[in-house]
Amino acid sequence: MIFTWSFDSGHAAQALEPSAGRAPMAHQNLAQQRLLIKGGKVVNDDRSVVADVYVEDGVVRQVGPNLNPEPPTGLIVLDATNKLVIPGGIDTHTHMQFPFMGSRSKDDFYTGTKAAIAGGTTMIIDFAIPQKGCSLTEAFDTWKSWADPKVCCDYALHVAVTWWSNKVKEEMKSLVQNKGVNSFKMFMAYKDLYMVNDEELYAAFSCCKELGAVAQVHAENGELIAQGAKKMLAMGITGPEGHELCRPEEVEAEATQRAITIANAVNCPLFVVHVMSKSAARVISNARREGKVVYGEPIAASLGTDGTNYWNKDWAHAAAYVMGPPLRPDPSTPGFLMNLLANDDLSVTGTDNCTFDICQKALGKDDFTKIPNGVNGVEDRMSVIWEKGVYSGKMDENRFVAVTSTNAAKIFNLYPKKGRIAVGSDADIVIWDPKATRTISAKTHHQANNFNIFEGMVCHGVPVATISRGKVVYEGGAFNVTAGEGKYVSRPPFPPYVYKRVRQREQVCQPVPVKRAPYTDVVSAASITPK
């Protein structure tokens, strides 16, 4: 029996040939589904072509016109006519069930990844973050123990370096060699909590390069933020607007420039997380044009909304947008960042998804420094970027795939298993309706939070079906997934997309001493007597 499903413009699935009145998805062990996606336009980062896609055992087996895989028995056919068939999104920046600022983020690895697949994202990369003085390996093991039983899609873990010692260096080596970690994040903010100084940054970057890992930074000047916060509170500014006023965009831009300078000094590739301001984006753009190996990650929030919300008269509304670095009050910022993203000055998109509800945000009702930092985005990233990027005419469908999936896969050495629809790739696929619309709202989203920073935004571009590891896990608004079905994905070191240039520069761009005859003339014997 062949089961055929199609999708109307309202993105509800319609069974054309159901058997015995039963839903097709219930007919087989879903891990062994055989899928045929027919008639859609397959969109990769480099080309688009109308083709069928055949999936078996969680892997793409064929891509081409008019496929008729044998045997037909048990084959599930998804009709993607007039739809796009794109690689599943990769969110490079999430914080699920993160213990932070006296609370824990609302979305755990179950609700967070379930929301992700509803939005067309089939892999997240979260962060294992140890306290100062604590083990990186233990932090990794802790986060993995939280994630493994809960994830609904594949995931990986960046690991944060919050202090420096020989032990940290050895643990970084072990994580790369034994745990499949190839990226480490350093904080230049959160003084006395996670922040590292320039000497520690230099050491961590040097270690990353030696190990073939990607160095990441949260780029803000933590010293200036600490002083600015004291100043704002002394002036009686205790509300959410104080959060942005004490960490203006030049604080982000300065740290971004400093991180790039330090990374370049050791020839280490750098990934700047959550680019929030025009100033910081310009720094990254200029560095890339100077040939530096640096990648910038704007997030759904910085591309879809702005920091004018901090001045809203409703405290709860204003506090809902508090995150670090803050959204910028310049309303032209999202469009500026999207332009740079479209033209490869910025490279990938994440969300920094770290949700706290209003009651949690109220921990800072009398002091903005105590408002837990974090916003939503994991479910809405793909639609927000389509609306603000593709529908607006700033980027095409291929660039959309690049910035939501392919570039991340290349940078973090997941490509071409992830980030591409091709024979041999993992069957992480989204059937995307570019003409359908949806209105974002906390009333209908799948995240655990009780508000949404994109509330009321109408987005063109809707995922009508999400396929993870060859299984249809979401379609027509319905889930077909259980906790723990996602897998941890190891990432090998030295991603070629990043390290080919780095390795070549190591060979040919090293300074050499000037060959000259030794100095044989008189050397002064005079000494200067201290006064």
XYZ file of C-alpha atoms in Angstrom:
531
model
C 0.000 0.000 0.000
C 1.225 3.486 -0.875
C 0.165 6.304 1.439
C 0.004 9.707 -0.218
C -0.210 13.000 1.623
C -0.487 16.510 0.249
C -0.537 19.944 1.845
C -2.955 22.744 1.113
C -1.993 26.414 1.321
C -3.206 26.484 4.909
C -0.541 23.863 5.591
C -2.859 21.154 6.892
C -1.977 17.685 5.623
C -4.627 15.899 3.611
C -4.629 12.138 3.103
C -5.365 11.301 -0.509
C -5.180 7.531 -0.211
C -5.446 6.442 3.449
C -5.774 2.759 4.201
C -8.604 1.380 6.352
C -9.233 4.810 7.832
C -5.957 4.825 9.744
C -3.373 7.581 9.728
C -0.435 6.581 7.519
C 2.123 7.592 10.123
C 0.933 4.864 12.450
C 1.453 1.980 10.020
C 5.143 1.264 10.549
C 7.970 1.450 12.949
C 8.684 5.101 12.307
C 12.449 4.644 12.564
C 12.127 2.516 9.423
C 9.819 4.790 7.430
C 10.326 4.834 3.692
C 9.409 8.269 2.424
C 9.036 9.715 -1.036
C 8.696 13.488 -1.246
C 7.256 14.211 -4.686
C 7.057 17.272 -6.868
C 8.708 19.870 -4.675
C 11.519 22.267 -5.440
C 14.634 20.969 -3.660
C 16.539 23.985 -2.358
C 20.165 23.777 -1.281
C 22.508 26.679 -0.635
C 23.948 26.535 -4.156
C 21.006 25.579 -6.389
C 17.294 24.867 -6.611
C 15.789 22.100 -8.737
C 12.382 20.445 -8.992
C 12.968 16.850 -7.936
C 11.673 13.974 -5.858
C 13.499 12.869 -2.719
C 13.518 9.249 -1.569
C 14.391 8.485 2.055
C 15.104 5.135 3.644
C 16.565 4.238 7.057
C 16.893 7.894 7.973
C 19.118 8.753 5.004
C 18.481 10.363 1.617
C 18.892 7.590 -0.957
C 17.828 9.268 -4.198
C 17.225 12.779 -5.510
C 15.862 13.179 -9.030
C 12.820 13.499 -11.272
C 9.965 10.997 -11.325
C 11.350 8.572 -8.741
C 9.494 5.281 -8.289
C 11.315 3.351 -5.557
C 10.595 -0.343 -5.122
C 8.846 -2.005 -3.498
C 5.815 0.294 -3.281
C 4.511 -1.549 -0.225
C 4.608 0.628 2.867
C 5.937 3.653 0.999
C 4.729 6.981 2.382
C 4.404 9.641 -0.307
C 4.386 13.314 0.625
C 3.119 15.569 -2.146
C 5.233 18.729 -2.105
C 3.898 20.278 -5.307
C 4.328 24.075 -5.212
C 6.325 23.739 -1.998
C 10.021 23.964 -1.223
C 11.968 21.004 0.130
C 14.792 22.371 2.257
C 17.413 21.064 4.701
C 16.226 21.138 8.296
C 17.273 24.228 10.176
C 20.278 24.204 12.523
C 19.990 26.582 15.480
C 23.574 27.298 16.529
C 22.718 28.915 19.858
C 20.258 27.686 22.495
C 20.123 27.476 26.296
C 17.605 24.818 27.322
C 16.882 24.327 31.055
C 19.822 26.634 31.788
C 20.400 27.498 35.492
C 21.100 31.235 35.312
C 20.654 34.394 37.368
C 18.824 32.694 40.222
C 16.408 30.749 38.017
C 16.261 28.137 35.259
C 15.118 28.729 31.696
C 11.566 27.525 31.065
C 12.161 25.528 27.901
C 13.816 22.229 28.762
C 15.306 19.914 26.160
C 11.870 18.402 25.490
C 9.692 21.491 25.084
C 12.521 23.394 23.424
C 13.292 20.808 20.757
C 9.605 20.065 20.226
C 9.071 23.752 19.499
C 12.129 23.678 17.239
C 10.707 20.980 14.963
C 7.384 22.833 14.793
C 9.342 25.742 13.363
C 11.395 23.723 10.880
C 14.574 23.304 12.921
C 15.924 19.746 13.127
C 19.106 20.316 15.134
C 20.156 22.610 17.958
C 23.574 23.287 19.422
C 23.292 24.084 23.124
C 25.943 25.202 25.617
C 27.448 23.312 28.556
C 28.591 26.086 30.906
C 30.673 25.316 34.011
C 31.035 27.704 36.920
C 34.451 29.257 37.442
C 36.845 26.703 38.880
C 34.644 23.776 37.870
C 35.261 20.948 35.417
C 34.401 21.395 31.739
C 33.999 17.648 31.341
C 31.577 17.426 34.248
C 29.554 20.291 32.775
C 29.414 18.488 29.422
C 28.289 15.259 31.109
C 25.639 17.132 33.101
C 24.127 18.855 30.072
C 24.208 15.640 28.067
C 22.416 13.795 30.870
C 19.706 16.459 30.775
C 19.369 16.337 27.003
C 19.577 12.660 26.057
C 16.264 11.519 27.597
C 14.347 14.554 26.342
C 15.458 15.725 22.896
C 13.009 15.446 20.009
C 15.648 16.269 17.383
C 19.405 15.929 17.033
C 21.675 18.138 19.094
C 25.288 18.945 19.899
C 27.002 20.880 22.673
C 29.387 23.801 22.663
C 31.369 24.005 25.921
C 32.157 27.265 27.699
C 35.593 28.169 29.062
C 34.924 30.341 32.104
C 38.395 30.172 33.689
C 41.871 29.082 32.719
C 44.396 26.550 33.994
C 46.360 23.570 32.736
C 43.423 21.408 33.818
C 41.093 23.388 31.551
C 43.518 22.927 28.662
C 43.656 19.176 29.202
C 39.882 18.933 29.471
C 39.448 20.851 26.214
C 41.745 18.314 24.553
C 39.778 15.411 26.009
C 36.433 16.892 24.965
C 37.649 17.273 21.385
C 39.222 13.831 21.183
C 36.671 11.816 23.151
C 33.348 13.682 23.280
C 32.869 15.101 19.796
C 33.169 18.772 20.833
C 34.729 21.170 18.323
C 33.701 24.582 19.660
C 34.377 26.488 22.877
C 32.770 29.704 24.042
C 34.431 32.441 26.048
C 32.498 35.189 27.810
C 33.868 38.734 27.771
C 30.916 39.818 29.954
C 29.246 38.659 33.204
C 32.042 39.854 35.452
C 32.823 37.558 38.411
C 30.543 34.876 36.950
C 31.754 33.732 33.520
C 34.016 36.522 32.252
C 37.605 35.798 31.209
C 40.316 38.408 30.704
C 42.453 39.070 27.634
C 45.299 36.831 28.785
C 42.857 33.967 29.289
C 41.280 34.661 25.899
C 44.708 34.449 24.268
C 45.401 31.117 25.976
C 41.971 29.689 25.118
C 42.173 30.814 21.484
C 45.638 29.294 21.180
C 44.337 26.016 22.549
C 41.359 26.044 20.179
C 43.622 26.478 17.178
C 45.915 23.685 18.336
C 42.946 21.342 18.765
C 41.160 22.310 15.562
C 38.189 23.827 17.387
C 36.172 26.957 16.649
C 36.548 29.695 19.273
C 33.340 31.540 20.141
C 32.896 34.747 22.092
C 30.124 36.601 23.853
C 31.530 40.016 22.954
C 30.786 42.752 25.478
C 33.132 44.726 27.719
C 32.242 43.312 31.122
C 34.168 45.959 33.076
C 32.296 48.815 31.408
C 28.973 47.045 31.926
C 29.650 46.650 35.653
C 30.495 50.333 36.002
C 27.563 51.393 33.837
C 25.113 49.361 35.899
C 26.281 51.032 39.119
C 25.884 54.425 37.462
C 22.340 53.734 36.237
C 21.184 52.436 39.620
C 22.734 55.436 41.369
C 20.705 57.675 39.048
C 17.515 55.880 40.091
C 17.142 54.005 36.804
C 16.030 50.553 37.968
C 13.768 49.466 35.081
C 14.560 47.441 31.942
C 15.745 50.531 30.060
C 18.742 50.576 32.420
C 19.827 47.241 30.951
C 20.434 48.761 27.535
C 21.748 52.083 28.870
C 24.538 50.381 30.843
C 25.681 48.246 27.904
C 25.321 50.408 24.768
C 26.403 49.114 21.415
C 29.911 50.582 21.570
C 30.526 48.200 24.484
C 29.660 45.320 22.168
C 31.662 46.744 19.268
C 34.791 47.290 21.393
C 34.774 43.720 22.669
C 34.133 42.376 19.178
C 37.140 44.255 17.823
C 39.295 43.093 20.741
C 38.294 39.451 20.305
C 39.022 39.562 16.573
C 42.414 41.152 17.239
C 43.389 38.520 19.806
C 42.150 35.642 17.631
C 44.007 36.987 14.617
C 47.204 37.243 16.677
C 47.157 33.461 17.161
C 45.592 32.629 13.757
C 42.511 31.166 15.430
C 39.118 31.133 13.662
C 36.524 33.135 15.585
C 32.742 32.863 15.807
C 31.003 35.889 17.345
C 27.708 34.788 18.890
C 24.527 36.881 19.017
C 25.523 39.928 16.983
C 23.075 42.560 18.191
C 24.232 45.953 16.914
C 25.141 47.765 13.734
C 28.492 48.748 15.265
C 29.532 45.176 16.098
C 28.307 43.943 12.714
C 30.434 46.552 10.960
C 33.490 45.406 12.917
C 32.916 41.815 11.753
C 32.227 42.886 8.182
C 35.417 44.951 8.036
C 37.464 42.103 9.520
C 36.157 39.654 6.934
C 37.031 42.080 4.150
C 40.549 42.238 5.606
C 40.779 38.459 5.237
C 40.321 37.489 8.879
C 38.646 34.150 9.581
C 35.658 35.357 11.577
C 31.968 34.496 11.449
C 29.061 36.530 12.834
C 25.817 35.095 14.190
C 22.840 37.450 14.340
C 19.849 35.883 16.044
C 16.119 35.816 15.388
C 15.586 38.540 17.991
C 18.114 40.974 16.537
C 16.743 40.345 13.028
C 13.075 40.515 13.981
C 12.593 43.163 16.683
C 14.401 45.990 18.462
C 15.229 47.576 21.798
C 12.621 50.318 21.767
C 10.606 47.808 23.797
C 12.778 48.528 26.859
C 11.061 51.918 27.131
C 7.545 50.454 27.102
C 5.415 51.774 29.993
C 4.398 48.215 30.901
C 7.240 46.825 33.040
C 6.455 43.190 32.164
C 6.485 43.946 28.450
C 9.803 45.771 28.704
C 11.395 43.083 30.886
C 10.339 40.366 28.447
C 12.925 41.655 25.951
C 15.874 41.779 28.367
C 18.780 39.722 27.078
C 22.537 40.161 26.851
C 23.766 41.824 24.723
C 20.556 43.848 24.614
C 18.398 44.550 21.623
C 19.234 47.975 20.215
C 16.850 50.947 20.350
C 17.829 52.012 16.833
C 14.836 50.616 14.866
C 16.907 50.351 11.683
C 19.146 47.701 13.288
C 17.195 44.556 12.210
C 17.153 45.600 8.565
C 20.833 46.517 8.645
C 21.783 43.133 10.128
C 19.607 41.342 7.565
C 21.361 43.161 4.728
C 24.756 42.036 6.040
C 23.475 38.496 6.535
C 22.150 38.428 2.980
C 25.495 39.545 1.564
C 27.759 37.211 3.593
C 29.165 39.837 5.939
C 27.363 37.814 8.616
C 27.232 34.054 8.245
C 24.687 32.082 10.279
C 21.623 32.513 12.463
C 20.841 31.202 15.933
C 18.347 32.290 18.560
C 20.039 32.419 21.982
C 16.773 30.782 23.040
C 16.759 31.157 26.833
C 13.201 31.646 28.011
C 12.100 33.028 31.365
C 8.442 33.755 32.108
C 7.163 37.006 33.580
C 7.295 35.694 37.148
C 10.948 34.801 36.674
C 11.699 38.149 35.044
C 10.093 39.785 38.108
C 13.116 38.754 40.162
C 14.450 42.066 38.864
C 11.338 44.193 39.372
C 13.297 46.696 41.503
C 16.738 46.228 39.912
C 17.280 45.596 36.218
C 20.568 43.769 36.908
C 18.534 40.975 38.502
C 16.185 40.415 35.528
C 17.125 37.000 34.082
C 18.559 37.582 30.612
C 16.938 35.668 27.769
C 14.293 35.563 25.041
C 12.530 33.019 22.839
C 13.201 32.224 19.186
C 13.823 28.522 18.551
C 10.345 27.984 17.081
C 10.073 31.234 15.133
C 13.591 31.709 13.710
C 12.943 30.183 10.297
C 9.699 32.075 9.651
C 11.092 35.389 10.936
C 14.116 35.113 8.639
C 11.970 34.152 5.667
C 9.659 37.100 6.307
C 12.354 39.693 6.994
C 14.881 38.258 4.546
C 13.306 36.419 1.623
C 9.798 37.878 1.476
C 11.260 41.385 1.814
C 13.558 40.745 -1.162
C 16.834 41.010 0.758
C 17.914 37.402 0.104
C 16.910 34.478 -2.088
C 15.801 30.985 -1.087
C 19.329 29.591 -1.472
C 20.846 32.163 0.863
C 18.032 31.396 3.305
C 19.121 27.755 3.363
C 22.745 28.838 3.792
C 22.108 31.066 6.816
C 19.595 28.799 8.536
C 21.363 25.469 7.987
C 24.230 24.940 5.546
C 26.771 27.454 6.833
C 26.308 26.218 10.380
C 26.845 22.645 9.195
C 30.038 23.666 7.403
C 31.472 25.751 10.266
C 30.835 23.064 12.883
C 31.853 20.123 10.657
C 28.422 18.562 10.245
C 28.325 18.973 6.461
C 27.191 17.286 4.237
C 25.423 14.911 6.657
C 23.546 17.977 7.854
C 22.738 21.173 5.989
C 22.157 19.594 2.576
C 19.675 17.454 0.688
C 21.816 15.008 -1.279
C 22.364 11.258 -1.525
C 23.929 10.106 1.733
C 22.804 13.101 3.789
C 20.762 12.651 6.935
C 17.075 12.917 6.142
C 16.537 16.121 8.143
C 14.140 17.811 5.762
C 11.431 20.461 5.880
C 8.588 20.893 3.414
C 8.213 24.664 3.348
C 5.279 26.650 2.032
C 6.626 30.060 0.953
C 3.143 31.475 0.329
C 1.415 30.395 3.519
C 1.306 32.809 6.434
C 1.060 32.487 10.177
C 0.717 34.973 13.001
C 3.166 34.456 15.845
C 1.557 34.406 19.291
C 2.191 33.032 22.754
C -1.358 31.665 22.591
C -0.408 29.249 19.830
C 3.336 28.685 20.112
C 4.757 25.433 21.493
C 7.365 26.930 23.808
C 6.934 26.789 27.571
C 6.945 30.557 27.942
C 3.915 32.784 28.585
C 4.915 35.546 26.163
C 6.576 35.847 22.773
C 8.794 38.750 21.721
C 7.420 38.459 18.159
C 3.790 38.636 19.317
C 1.474 39.577 16.456
C 4.092 39.356 13.691
C 2.614 37.972 10.459
C 5.165 35.769 8.697
C 5.142 34.427 5.182
C 6.909 31.081 5.030
C 5.573 28.183 7.059
C 6.911 24.662 7.687
C 4.135 22.253 6.746
C 6.084 19.082 7.544
C 9.305 18.422 9.419
C 11.279 15.212 8.919
C 13.981 14.262 11.424
C 16.225 11.258 10.770
C 13.789 10.087 8.108
C 10.735 10.265 10.333
C 7.855 12.684 9.878
C 7.859 14.252 13.327
C 5.572 17.210 12.640
C 2.982 17.839 9.944
C -0.251 19.737 9.627
C 0.142 21.137 13.129
C 0.405 17.694 14.744
C 3.438 16.124 16.423
C 4.544 12.541 16.008
C 7.572 12.414 18.267
C 8.540 11.261 21.736
C 11.170 12.481 24.142
C 14.620 11.037 23.545
C 14.244 10.336 19.814
C 16.904 12.884 18.953
C 20.572 11.930 19.128
C 23.772 13.591 20.260
C 25.910 14.349 17.202
C 29.705 14.297 17.532
C 31.568 16.947 15.575
C 35.131 16.184 14.429
C 37.837 18.838 14.806
C 39.398 20.862 11.993
C 36.265 21.610 9.925
C 37.656 22.101 6.395
C 35.387 25.076 5.687
C 37.101 26.910 8.541
C 40.572 25.426 8.828
C 41.803 25.154 5.243
C 42.817 28.806 5.278
C 44.138 28.620 8.831
C 46.425 25.685 8.051
C 47.735 27.268 4.865
C 48.540 30.476 6.710
C 50.428 28.503 9.322
C 52.651 27.184 6.556
C 53.285 30.288 4.484
C 52.459 33.345 6.558
C 54.841 32.977 9.492
C 57.336 35.793 10.149
C 60.998 34.939 9.559
C 64.114 36.638 10.910
C 66.104 38.980 8.689
C 69.399 37.411 7.634
C 72.178 39.866 8.385
C 75.819 39.848 9.433
C 76.309 39.907 13.195
C 77.043 43.254 14.791
C 80.754 43.386 15.654
C 81.300 47.022 16.531
C 81.573 48.649 19.947
C 78.819 48.110 22.542
C 78.347 50.823 25.119
C 79.344 49.861 28.644
C 77.656 52.867 30.189
C 74.950 52.234 32.730
C 72.227 54.600 33.799
C 72.293 55.414 37.471
C 68.812 55.614 38.949
C 67.947 58.988 40.407
